[in-house]
């Protein structure tokens, strides 16, 4: 049992730690994320204590559209054996994700009551560490959705690899690459990818990686297809 502030209830203290360390949520509607944050605050509110910090765990994005870390490293959806790895991209992605994971572990290690200013600063640094990695993942998603023809997709991925290598080496093509992402995210039917493995790296690098439980909308398969799967 940790040392508790004299005015703290043990159950409420546990709720606050669980909210900060164990619960995650993603929704493409920003209002839904705000409501989730409010809901967490209501069930963890402790008088005279700051609100529980959950900004790092409740995130906005499309939970069904995103890439694994290896897919981002390879700038491809297909990472099976024989695929040519891109060393320049790997050299950027892996240290950035590791840095973000270290910072996010610091967030989890800060107890209750929290130092909110310190948490906000650490979260800002962790978020910034992933900026380039997010761009790379979004570019692959944008290439995928640009066409429904496999042959054209393959060519787009090859062109993307060339452009990204030039960008990482010299800064060339940055404006064009950012334009591709903006078009993906701001189209008539916008897509805001969420790359789970890089956004929540501590979940996927722990002992027994992954989430223990999912709570979400009903399955996206219809009728009798659900039972078979």
PDB file of C-alpha atoms in Angstrom:
ATOM      1  CA  UNK A   1       0.000   0.000   0.000  1.00  0.00           C
ATOM      2  CA  UNK A   2       1.534   3.348  -0.995  1.00  0.00           C
ATOM      3  CA  UNK A   3       1.702   6.292   1.346  1.00  0.00           C
ATOM      4  CA  UNK A   4      -1.497   8.265   0.796  1.00  0.00           C
ATOM      5  CA  UNK A   5      -2.196  11.922   1.441  1.00  0.00           C
ATOM      6  CA  UNK A   6      -4.169  12.292   4.685  1.00  0.00           C
ATOM      7  CA  UNK A   7      -7.288  13.442   2.839  1.00  0.00           C
ATOM      8  CA  UNK A   8      -7.186  10.674   0.210  1.00  0.00           C
ATOM      9  CA  UNK A   9      -9.588   7.740  -0.057  1.00  0.00           C
ATOM     10  CA  UNK A  10      -7.747   4.486  -1.006  1.00  0.00           C
ATOM     11  CA  UNK A  11     -10.300   3.440  -3.640  1.00  0.00           C
ATOM     12  CA  UNK A  12     -10.295   6.877  -5.244  1.00  0.00           C
ATOM     13  CA  UNK A  13      -6.507   6.907  -5.180  1.00  0.00           C
ATOM     14  CA  UNK A  14      -6.485   3.548  -7.009  1.00  0.00           C
ATOM     15  CA  UNK A  15      -8.952   4.861  -9.583  1.00  0.00           C
ATOM     16  CA  UNK A  16      -6.699   7.817 -10.301  1.00  0.00           C
ATOM     17  CA  UNK A  17      -3.642   5.618 -10.824  1.00  0.00           C
ATOM     18  CA  UNK A  18      -5.578   3.218 -13.058  1.00  0.00           C
ATOM     19  CA  UNK A  19      -6.930   6.085 -15.147  1.00  0.00           C
ATOM     20  CA  UNK A  20      -3.417   7.405 -15.736  1.00  0.00           C
ATOM     21  CA  UNK A  21      -1.590   4.098 -16.256  1.00  0.00           C
ATOM     22  CA  UNK A  22      -3.977   1.414 -17.493  1.00  0.00           C
ATOM     23  CA  UNK A  23      -6.776   2.869 -19.626  1.00  0.00           C
ATOM     24  CA  UNK A  24      -6.508   3.959 -23.267  1.00  0.00           C
ATOM     25  CA  UNK A  25      -9.036   5.304 -25.748  1.00  0.00           C
ATOM     26  CA  UNK A  26      -9.150   6.363 -29.396  1.00  0.00           C
ATOM     27  CA  UNK A  27     -11.965   8.012 -31.342  1.00  0.00           C
ATOM     28  CA  UNK A  28     -12.003   9.964 -34.577  1.00  0.00           C
ATOM     29  CA  UNK A  29     -14.511  12.432 -33.132  1.00  0.00           C
ATOM     30  CA  UNK A  30     -12.653  15.051 -31.021  1.00  0.00           C
ATOM     31  CA  UNK A  31     -15.814  15.685 -29.011  1.00  0.00           C
ATOM     32  CA  UNK A  32     -15.950  12.029 -28.017  1.00  0.00           C
ATOM     33  CA  UNK A  33     -12.364  12.266 -26.738  1.00  0.00           C
ATOM     34  CA  UNK A  34     -13.239  15.373 -24.710  1.00  0.00           C
ATOM     35  CA  UNK A  35     -16.283  13.645 -23.237  1.00  0.00           C
ATOM     36  CA  UNK A  36     -14.178  10.609 -22.314  1.00  0.00           C
ATOM     37  CA  UNK A  37     -11.680  12.885 -20.575  1.00  0.00           C
ATOM     38  CA  UNK A  38     -14.524  14.563 -18.653  1.00  0.00           C
ATOM     39  CA  UNK A  39     -15.970  11.189 -17.701  1.00  0.00           C
ATOM     40  CA  UNK A  40     -12.598  10.042 -16.359  1.00  0.00           C
ATOM     41  CA  UNK A  41     -12.249  13.231 -14.352  1.00  0.00           C
ATOM     42  CA  UNK A  42     -15.701  12.774 -12.806  1.00  0.00           C
ATOM     43  CA  UNK A  43     -14.986   9.241 -11.559  1.00  0.00           C
ATOM     44  CA  UNK A  44     -11.488  10.131 -10.296  1.00  0.00           C
ATOM     45  CA  UNK A  45     -12.119  13.598  -8.865  1.00  0.00           C
ATOM     46  CA  UNK A  46     -10.428  14.190  -5.533  1.00  0.00           C
ATOM     47  CA  UNK A  47     -11.009  17.403  -3.630  1.00  0.00           C
ATOM     48  CA  UNK A  48      -7.947  19.671  -3.397  1.00  0.00           C
ATOM     49  CA  UNK A  49      -6.108  17.483  -5.945  1.00  0.00           C
ATOM     50  CA  UNK A  50      -5.407  18.247  -9.633  1.00  0.00           C
ATOM     51  CA  UNK A  51      -7.414  16.430 -12.281  1.00  0.00           C
ATOM     52  CA  UNK A  52      -5.989  13.072 -13.303  1.00  0.00           C
ATOM     53  CA  UNK A  53      -3.697  13.441 -16.334  1.00  0.00           C
ATOM     54  CA  UNK A  54      -5.087  11.376 -19.233  1.00  0.00           C
ATOM     55  CA  UNK A  55      -4.087  13.418 -22.314  1.00  0.00           C
ATOM     56  CA  UNK A  56      -1.447  10.835 -23.272  1.00  0.00           C
ATOM     57  CA  UNK A  57      -3.978   7.991 -23.208  1.00  0.00           C
ATOM     58  CA  UNK A  58      -7.170   9.430 -24.715  1.00  0.00           C
ATOM     59  CA  UNK A  59      -6.392  10.264 -28.315  1.00  0.00           C
ATOM     60  CA  UNK A  60      -8.100  11.446 -31.471  1.00  0.00           C
ATOM     61  CA  UNK A  61      -7.737   9.384 -34.652  1.00  0.00           C
ATOM     62  CA  UNK A  62      -9.292   6.602 -36.705  1.00  0.00           C
ATOM     63  CA  UNK A  63      -8.779   3.468 -34.646  1.00  0.00           C
ATOM     64  CA  UNK A  64      -9.368   1.250 -37.702  1.00  0.00           C
ATOM     65  CA  UNK A  65      -6.797   2.893 -39.992  1.00  0.00           C
ATOM     66  CA  UNK A  66      -3.141   2.697 -39.057  1.00  0.00           C
ATOM     67  CA  UNK A  67       0.138   0.839 -39.493  1.00  0.00           C
ATOM     68  CA  UNK A  68       2.456  -1.253 -37.357  1.00  0.00           C
ATOM     69  CA  UNK A  69       5.929   0.010 -36.573  1.00  0.00           C
ATOM     70  CA  UNK A  70       7.442  -2.403 -39.099  1.00  0.00           C
ATOM     71  CA  UNK A  71       5.068  -1.247 -41.834  1.00  0.00           C
ATOM     72  CA  UNK A  72       6.156   2.331 -41.221  1.00  0.00           C
ATOM     73  CA  UNK A  73       9.828   1.338 -41.195  1.00  0.00           C
ATOM     74  CA  UNK A  74       9.398  -0.390 -44.563  1.00  0.00           C
ATOM     75  CA  UNK A  75       6.998   2.194 -46.060  1.00  0.00           C
ATOM     76  CA  UNK A  76       4.825  -0.724 -47.079  1.00  0.00           C
ATOM     77  CA  UNK A  77       1.831  -2.728 -45.929  1.00  0.00           C
ATOM     78  CA  UNK A  78       3.661  -5.931 -46.868  1.00  0.00           C
ATOM     79  CA  UNK A  79       6.497  -6.710 -44.456  1.00  0.00           C
ATOM     80  CA  UNK A  80       6.787 -10.419 -45.158  1.00  0.00           C
ATOM     81  CA  UNK A  81      10.152 -12.070 -45.762  1.00  0.00           C
ATOM     82  CA  UNK A  82      12.094 -10.775 -48.726  1.00  0.00           C
ATOM     83  CA  UNK A  83      10.848  -7.214 -48.550  1.00  0.00           C
ATOM     84  CA  UNK A  84      13.675  -4.706 -48.946  1.00  0.00           C
ATOM     85  CA  UNK A  85      14.115  -2.782 -45.717  1.00  0.00           C
ATOM     86  CA  UNK A  86      14.879   0.928 -45.833  1.00  0.00           C
ATOM     87  CA  UNK A  87      17.773   1.580 -43.485  1.00  0.00           C
ATOM     88  CA  UNK A  88      17.462   5.370 -43.599  1.00  0.00           C
ATOM     89  CA  UNK A  89      13.847   5.182 -42.446  1.00  0.00           C
ATOM     90  CA  UNK A  90      14.601   2.576 -39.778  1.00  0.00           C
ATOM     91  CA  UNK A  91      17.350   4.822 -38.396  1.00  0.00           C
ATOM     92  CA  UNK A  92      14.751   7.559 -37.870  1.00  0.00           C
ATOM     93  CA  UNK A  93      11.761   5.527 -36.702  1.00  0.00           C
ATOM     94  CA  UNK A  94      13.235   3.182 -34.100  1.00  0.00           C
ATOM     95  CA  UNK A  95      15.070   5.780 -31.958  1.00  0.00           C
ATOM     96  CA  UNK A  96      12.068   8.119 -32.118  1.00  0.00           C
ATOM     97  CA  UNK A  97       9.646   5.443 -30.903  1.00  0.00           C
ATOM     98  CA  UNK A  98      12.087   4.373 -28.196  1.00  0.00           C
ATOM     99  CA  UNK A  99      12.408   7.986 -27.029  1.00  0.00           C
ATOM    100  CA  UNK A 100       8.617   8.381 -26.938  1.00  0.00           C
ATOM    101  CA  UNK A 101       8.278   5.135 -24.978  1.00  0.00           C
ATOM    102  CA  UNK A 102      10.811   6.302 -22.391  1.00  0.00           C
ATOM    103  CA  UNK A 103       9.009   9.608 -21.923  1.00  0.00           C
ATOM    104  CA  UNK A 104       5.624   7.941 -21.652  1.00  0.00           C
ATOM    105  CA  UNK A 105       6.990   5.599 -18.972  1.00  0.00           C
ATOM    106  CA  UNK A 106       7.959   8.703 -17.018  1.00  0.00           C
ATOM    107  CA  UNK A 107       4.335   9.827 -17.218  1.00  0.00           C
ATOM    108  CA  UNK A 108       3.220   6.477 -15.832  1.00  0.00           C
ATOM    109  CA  UNK A 109       5.793   6.568 -13.035  1.00  0.00           C
ATOM    110  CA  UNK A 110       4.610   9.885 -11.610  1.00  0.00           C
ATOM    111  CA  UNK A 111       2.290   9.095  -8.744  1.00  0.00           C
ATOM    112  CA  UNK A 112      -0.709  10.821  -7.266  1.00  0.00           C
ATOM    113  CA  UNK A 113      -1.228  13.667  -6.647  1.00  0.00           C
ATOM    114  CA  UNK A 114       0.379  14.455  -9.991  1.00  0.00           C
ATOM    115  CA  UNK A 115       2.666  17.307 -10.947  1.00  0.00           C
ATOM    116  CA  UNK A 116       0.498  18.485 -13.824  1.00  0.00           C
ATOM    117  CA  UNK A 117       2.993  20.955 -15.250  1.00  0.00           C
ATOM    118  CA  UNK A 118       5.684  18.288 -15.370  1.00  0.00           C
ATOM    119  CA  UNK A 119       3.288  15.802 -16.984  1.00  0.00           C
ATOM    120  CA  UNK A 120       2.266  18.291 -19.670  1.00  0.00           C
ATOM    121  CA  UNK A 121       5.917  19.011 -20.500  1.00  0.00           C
ATOM    122  CA  UNK A 122       6.833  15.320 -20.727  1.00  0.00           C
ATOM    123  CA  UNK A 123       3.764  14.625 -22.865  1.00  0.00           C
ATOM    124  CA  UNK A 124       4.650  17.485 -25.210  1.00  0.00           C
ATOM    125  CA  UNK A 125       8.177  16.086 -25.644  1.00  0.00           C
ATOM    126  CA  UNK A 126       6.872  12.563 -26.261  1.00  0.00           C
ATOM    127  CA  UNK A 127       4.406  13.838 -28.826  1.00  0.00           C
ATOM    128  CA  UNK A 128       7.036  15.854 -30.669  1.00  0.00           C
ATOM    129  CA  UNK A 129       9.398  12.875 -30.745  1.00  0.00           C
ATOM    130  CA  UNK A 130       6.931  11.038 -32.986  1.00  0.00           C
ATOM    131  CA  UNK A 131       6.245  13.844 -35.462  1.00  0.00           C
ATOM    132  CA  UNK A 132       8.333  12.446 -38.325  1.00  0.00           C
ATOM    133  CA  UNK A 133       7.236   8.870 -37.633  1.00  0.00           C
ATOM    134  CA  UNK A 134       3.566   9.883 -37.856  1.00  0.00           C
ATOM    135  CA  UNK A 135       4.261  11.637 -41.150  1.00  0.00           C
ATOM    136  CA  UNK A 136       5.829   8.487 -42.587  1.00  0.00           C
ATOM    137  CA  UNK A 137       2.886   6.327 -41.519  1.00  0.00           C
ATOM    138  CA  UNK A 138       0.346   8.794 -42.877  1.00  0.00           C
ATOM    139  CA  UNK A 139       2.164   8.916 -46.216  1.00  0.00           C
ATOM    140  CA  UNK A 140       1.864   5.150 -46.641  1.00  0.00           C
ATOM    141  CA  UNK A 141      -1.834   5.291 -45.768  1.00  0.00           C
ATOM    142  CA  UNK A 142      -2.326   8.143 -48.249  1.00  0.00           C
ATOM    143  CA  UNK A 143      -0.619   6.123 -51.001  1.00  0.00           C
ATOM    144  CA  UNK A 144      -2.848   3.147 -50.258  1.00  0.00           C
ATOM    145  CA  UNK A 145      -6.059   5.163 -50.494  1.00  0.00           C
ATOM    146  CA  UNK A 146      -4.941   7.005 -53.625  1.00  0.00           C
ATOM    147  CA  UNK A 147      -5.906   4.091 -55.855  1.00  0.00           C
ATOM    148  CA  UNK A 148      -7.675   0.755 -55.734  1.00  0.00           C
ATOM    149  CA  UNK A 149      -5.371  -0.918 -58.270  1.00  0.00           C
ATOM    150  CA  UNK A 150      -2.522  -2.997 -56.822  1.00  0.00           C
ATOM    151  CA  UNK A 151      -0.122  -2.252 -59.680  1.00  0.00           C
ATOM    152  CA  UNK A 152      -0.600   1.491 -59.213  1.00  0.00           C
ATOM    153  CA  UNK A 153      -0.205   1.165 -55.460  1.00  0.00           C
ATOM    154  CA  UNK A 154       3.114  -0.619 -55.910  1.00  0.00           C
ATOM    155  CA  UNK A 155       4.366   2.225 -58.084  1.00  0.00           C
ATOM    156  CA  UNK A 156       3.166   4.796 -55.535  1.00  0.00           C
ATOM    157  CA  UNK A 157       5.009   3.007 -52.735  1.00  0.00           C
ATOM    158  CA  UNK A 158       8.195   2.920 -54.830  1.00  0.00           C
ATOM    159  CA  UNK A 159       7.920   6.637 -55.611  1.00  0.00           C
ATOM    160  CA  UNK A 160       7.192   7.364 -51.964  1.00  0.00           C
ATOM    161  CA  UNK A 161      10.329   5.495 -50.907  1.00  0.00           C
ATOM    162  CA  UNK A 162      12.464   7.634 -53.215  1.00  0.00           C
ATOM    163  CA  UNK A 163      10.890  10.888 -52.031  1.00  0.00           C
ATOM    164  CA  UNK A 164      11.168   9.968 -48.351  1.00  0.00           C
ATOM    165  CA  UNK A 165      14.831   9.015 -48.662  1.00  0.00           C
ATOM    166  CA  UNK A 166      15.569  12.376 -50.274  1.00  0.00           C
ATOM    167  CA  UNK A 167      13.564  14.180 -47.607  1.00  0.00           C
ATOM    168  CA  UNK A 168      15.323  12.485 -44.696  1.00  0.00           C
ATOM    169  CA  UNK A 169      18.751  13.034 -46.261  1.00  0.00           C
ATOM    170  CA  UNK A 170      18.430  16.608 -47.545  1.00  0.00           C
ATOM    171  CA  UNK A 171      15.026  18.042 -46.577  1.00  0.00           C
ATOM    172  CA  UNK A 172      13.940  17.921 -50.222  1.00  0.00           C
ATOM    173  CA  UNK A 173      10.254  17.175 -51.010  1.00  0.00           C
ATOM    174  CA  UNK A 174       9.049  18.208 -47.551  1.00  0.00           C
ATOM    175  CA  UNK A 175       6.378  20.594 -48.799  1.00  0.00           C
ATOM    176  CA  UNK A 176       5.029  18.020 -51.264  1.00  0.00           C
ATOM    177  CA  UNK A 177       4.946  15.280 -48.638  1.00  0.00           C
ATOM    178  CA  UNK A 178       3.135  17.514 -46.160  1.00  0.00           C
ATOM    179  CA  UNK A 179       0.652  18.365 -48.900  1.00  0.00           C
ATOM    180  CA  UNK A 180      -0.096  14.671 -49.423  1.00  0.00           C
ATOM    181  CA  UNK A 181      -0.847  14.261 -45.724  1.00  0.00           C
ATOM    182  CA  UNK A 182      -2.981  17.398 -45.615  1.00  0.00           C
ATOM    183  CA  UNK A 183      -5.040  16.093 -48.525  1.00  0.00           C
ATOM    184  CA  UNK A 184      -5.582  12.798 -46.680  1.00  0.00           C
ATOM    185  CA  UNK A 185      -6.615  14.484 -43.435  1.00  0.00           C
ATOM    186  CA  UNK A 186      -8.655  17.346 -44.891  1.00  0.00           C
ATOM    187  CA  UNK A 187     -10.466  15.704 -47.806  1.00  0.00           C
ATOM    188  CA  UNK A 188     -14.260  15.592 -48.150  1.00  0.00           C
ATOM    189  CA  UNK A 189     -14.027  12.234 -46.374  1.00  0.00           C
ATOM    190  CA  UNK A 190     -10.988  12.854 -44.179  1.00  0.00           C
ATOM    191  CA  UNK A 191      -8.852  10.046 -42.794  1.00  0.00           C
ATOM    192  CA  UNK A 192      -6.817  10.680 -39.637  1.00  0.00           C
ATOM    193  CA  UNK A 193      -4.742   7.510 -39.195  1.00  0.00           C
ATOM    194  CA  UNK A 194      -3.874   6.235 -35.749  1.00  0.00           C
ATOM    195  CA  UNK A 195      -0.743   4.083 -35.612  1.00  0.00           C
ATOM    196  CA  UNK A 196      -1.279   2.156 -32.381  1.00  0.00           C
ATOM    197  CA  UNK A 197       2.233   0.727 -31.945  1.00  0.00           C
ATOM    198  CA  UNK A 198       3.966   4.088 -32.102  1.00  0.00           C
ATOM    199  CA  UNK A 199       1.325   6.103 -30.249  1.00  0.00           C
ATOM    200  CA  UNK A 200       1.156   3.677 -27.290  1.00  0.00           C
ATOM    201  CA  UNK A 201       4.641   2.096 -27.451  1.00  0.00           C
ATOM    202  CA  UNK A 202       4.728   1.114 -23.775  1.00  0.00           C
ATOM    203  CA  UNK A 203       1.771  -1.220 -24.418  1.00  0.00           C
ATOM    204  CA  UNK A 204       3.518  -3.078 -27.241  1.00  0.00           C
ATOM    205  CA  UNK A 205       6.991  -3.343 -25.675  1.00  0.00           C
ATOM    206  CA  UNK A 206       5.950  -4.602 -22.246  1.00  0.00           C
ATOM    207  CA  UNK A 207       6.090  -8.196 -21.059  1.00  0.00           C
ATOM    208  CA  UNK A 208       3.042  -9.796 -22.667  1.00  0.00           C
ATOM    209  CA  UNK A 209       2.634  -7.025 -25.249  1.00  0.00           C
ATOM    210  CA  UNK A 210      -0.716  -5.655 -26.324  1.00  0.00           C
ATOM    211  CA  UNK A 211      -3.953  -4.779 -24.579  1.00  0.00           C
ATOM    212  CA  UNK A 212      -5.644  -7.092 -22.086  1.00  0.00           C
ATOM    213  CA  UNK A 213      -9.199  -6.072 -22.943  1.00  0.00           C
ATOM    214  CA  UNK A 214     -11.078  -4.105 -25.601  1.00  0.00           C
ATOM    215  CA  UNK A 215     -14.319  -2.209 -25.120  1.00  0.00           C
ATOM    216  CA  UNK A 216     -15.883  -0.790 -28.258  1.00  0.00           C
ATOM    217  CA  UNK A 217     -18.712  -0.650 -30.736  1.00  0.00           C
ATOM    218  CA  UNK A 218     -20.427  -3.863 -31.891  1.00  0.00           C
ATOM    219  CA  UNK A 219     -18.506  -5.967 -34.428  1.00  0.00           C
ATOM    220  CA  UNK A 220     -18.339  -4.557 -37.925  1.00  0.00           C
ATOM    221  CA  UNK A 221     -19.365  -7.879 -39.504  1.00  0.00           C
ATOM    222  CA  UNK A 222     -23.007  -8.380 -40.313  1.00  0.00           C
ATOM    223  CA  UNK A 223     -25.447 -11.171 -39.495  1.00  0.00           C
ATOM    224  CA  UNK A 224     -24.210 -14.740 -39.652  1.00  0.00           C
ATOM    225  CA  UNK A 225     -20.638 -13.695 -40.531  1.00  0.00           C
ATOM    226  CA  UNK A 226     -20.003 -12.758 -36.893  1.00  0.00           C
ATOM    227  CA  UNK A 227     -20.340 -16.211 -35.382  1.00  0.00           C
ATOM    228  CA  UNK A 228     -18.049 -17.857 -37.928  1.00  0.00           C
ATOM    229  CA  UNK A 229     -15.198 -15.409 -37.318  1.00  0.00           C
TER     230      UNK A 229
END
